[in-house]
Amino acid sequence: MSDPVLTLKDAALSLDGNAGRVDILHGISMEVHKGESLGLIGPSGSGKSSLLMLMGGLERATGGTVTALGHDLGTMNEDALARFRRAHMGVVFQSFHLIPTMTALENVATPLELADDRDAYDKAAAELANVGLAARADHYPAQMSGGEQQRVALARAAAPRPDILLADEPTGNLDGANGAAIIDLLFGLRDRHGATLVLVTHSTTLASRCDRVIRLTDGRIAPFEKAAE
Ligand SMILES: Nc1ncnc2c1ncn2[C@@H]1O[C@H](COP(=O)(O)OP(=O)(O)OP(=O)(O)O)[C@@H](O)[C@H]1O
Ligand SMILES: [Mg+2]
């Protein structure tokens, strides 16, 4: 098999909050290979979003290691990590994280502009059309529904054609037809561009499309890796 795109070895995450230290993830070891689609499932609070943040270098492991495309994310400095993320990763956050002062089109164009893409706005417009939002290009996030914002966030993450796409509940706010279109878009990135997908989901439809499913319980990988029934 090809070299893994993501490797976690005994990765742990603990955070210090005002209520003290919270141990969120424990002993997470796994590999994700190029072009693979991995579903992450598990109950609310089991650590799915936290694990996605570790994989995306948005949180640093407090134990063990997280390696992406051969780079140890724990030892990179902030600048190198930001550059690496920009060059290789797309992230769709559970709460979208759109920039409120930018229109849908500007939000999607931003990562392309940061990559000095001369066609940033044309590509952003095409990407918005792909998620069915051509007519919303000039709308601000506050003027859009949750499902529309979610699709803008996905268009923004997908536009630079990342090697690794990490998406937190990408169909969570969508009805059947829009959800199916987003699933096609995600797997299209994989099939046409070789992207590796890690998808947090409560949807059995989406989980069943993934090559492999990992279930988390209480911050650990549950002892089975079979697709959701
Ligand atoms: N910044 C933080 N400080 C302290 N605890 C946190 C922090 N972020 C998350 N947690 C805790 O870590 C645990 C895992 O949270 P996480 O958001 O990863 O769960 P999840 O599986 O994504 O849940 P959901 O399905 O509800 O989105 C929860 O118990 C949560 O309260
Ligand atoms: Mg979550």
Short mmCIF file of N, CA and C in Angstrom, two decimals, residues 2 4 9-10 22 32 37 47 57 67 71 87 114 120 130-131 133 159 167 178 181 188-189 196 223:
data_model
loop_
_atom_site.label_atom_id
_atom_site.label_comp_id
_atom_site.label_asym_id
_atom_site.label_seq_id
_atom_site.Cartn_x
_atom_site.Cartn_y
_atom_site.Cartn_z
N SER A 2 0.33 2.35 -0.55
CA SER A 2 1.09 3.59 -0.63
C SER A 2 1.39 4.12 0.78
N PRO A 4 1.23 6.25 4.02
CA PRO A 4 0.04 6.87 4.58
C PRO A 4 0.08 8.40 4.44
N LYS A 9 0.08 8.16 16.02
CA LYS A 9 0.65 7.13 16.89
C LYS A 9 0.41 7.52 18.33
N ASP A 10 -0.46 6.77 18.98
CA ASP A 10 -0.74 6.97 20.39
C ASP A 10 -1.06 8.44 20.70
N VAL A 22 -8.96 18.75 30.96
CA VAL A 22 -9.92 17.79 30.40
C VAL A 22 -9.17 16.88 29.43
N VAL A 32 -4.24 6.73 7.54
CA VAL A 32 -5.19 6.97 6.45
C VAL A 32 -4.36 7.07 5.17
N SER A 37 -11.27 7.10 1.80
CA SER A 37 -12.29 7.88 2.49
C SER A 37 -12.56 7.20 3.82
N GLY A 47 -15.39 12.91 20.82
CA GLY A 47 -14.08 13.42 20.40
C GLY A 47 -13.86 13.48 18.90
N GLY A 57 -3.95 19.77 12.19
CA GLY A 57 -2.92 20.64 12.77
C GLY A 57 -3.50 21.88 13.42
N THR A 67 1.32 12.73 12.05
CA THR A 67 2.15 12.98 10.88
C THR A 67 1.25 13.10 9.66
N HIS A 71 5.14 14.88 7.40
CA HIS A 71 5.55 15.95 8.31
C HIS A 71 4.95 15.74 9.69
N ALA A 87 -1.33 24.71 1.83
CA ALA A 87 -0.91 23.99 0.61
C ALA A 87 -1.60 22.64 0.46
N LEU A 114 -4.91 33.52 -1.46
CA LEU A 114 -3.74 33.31 -0.60
C LEU A 114 -2.71 32.43 -1.29
N ALA A 120 -8.67 33.24 -9.14
CA ALA A 120 -9.35 32.95 -7.87
C ALA A 120 -10.86 33.16 -7.97
N ASN A 130 -21.01 24.60 -8.26
CA ASN A 130 -20.96 23.16 -7.97
C ASN A 130 -21.77 22.77 -6.76
N VAL A 131 -21.87 23.68 -5.78
CA VAL A 131 -22.66 23.36 -4.59
C VAL A 131 -24.06 23.96 -4.69
N LEU A 133 -25.00 27.08 -5.46
CA LEU A 133 -25.19 28.39 -4.86
C LEU A 133 -24.76 29.55 -5.76
N ALA A 159 -12.15 24.27 -3.08
CA ALA A 159 -11.67 25.07 -4.23
C ALA A 159 -10.17 24.91 -4.51
N ALA A 167 -13.72 17.05 6.92
CA ALA A 167 -15.02 17.71 6.96
C ALA A 167 -15.84 17.21 8.15
N ASN A 178 -29.82 17.99 -1.39
CA ASN A 178 -28.58 18.75 -1.24
C ASN A 178 -27.49 17.89 -0.62
N ALA A 181 -25.96 15.79 -3.28
CA ALA A 181 -25.08 16.58 -4.15
C ALA A 181 -23.73 16.83 -3.49
N GLY A 188 -16.22 13.14 -5.62
CA GLY A 188 -15.64 13.60 -6.87
C GLY A 188 -14.23 14.12 -6.66
N LEU A 189 -14.01 14.83 -5.56
CA LEU A 189 -12.66 15.33 -5.24
C LEU A 189 -11.70 14.16 -5.07
N THR A 196 -7.70 12.67 -0.22
CA THR A 196 -7.98 11.77 0.89
C THR A 196 -9.05 12.44 1.75
N PRO A 223 -13.38 -0.77 19.72
CA PRO A 223 -12.70 -1.96 19.20
C PRO A 223 -13.44 -2.65 18.06
#
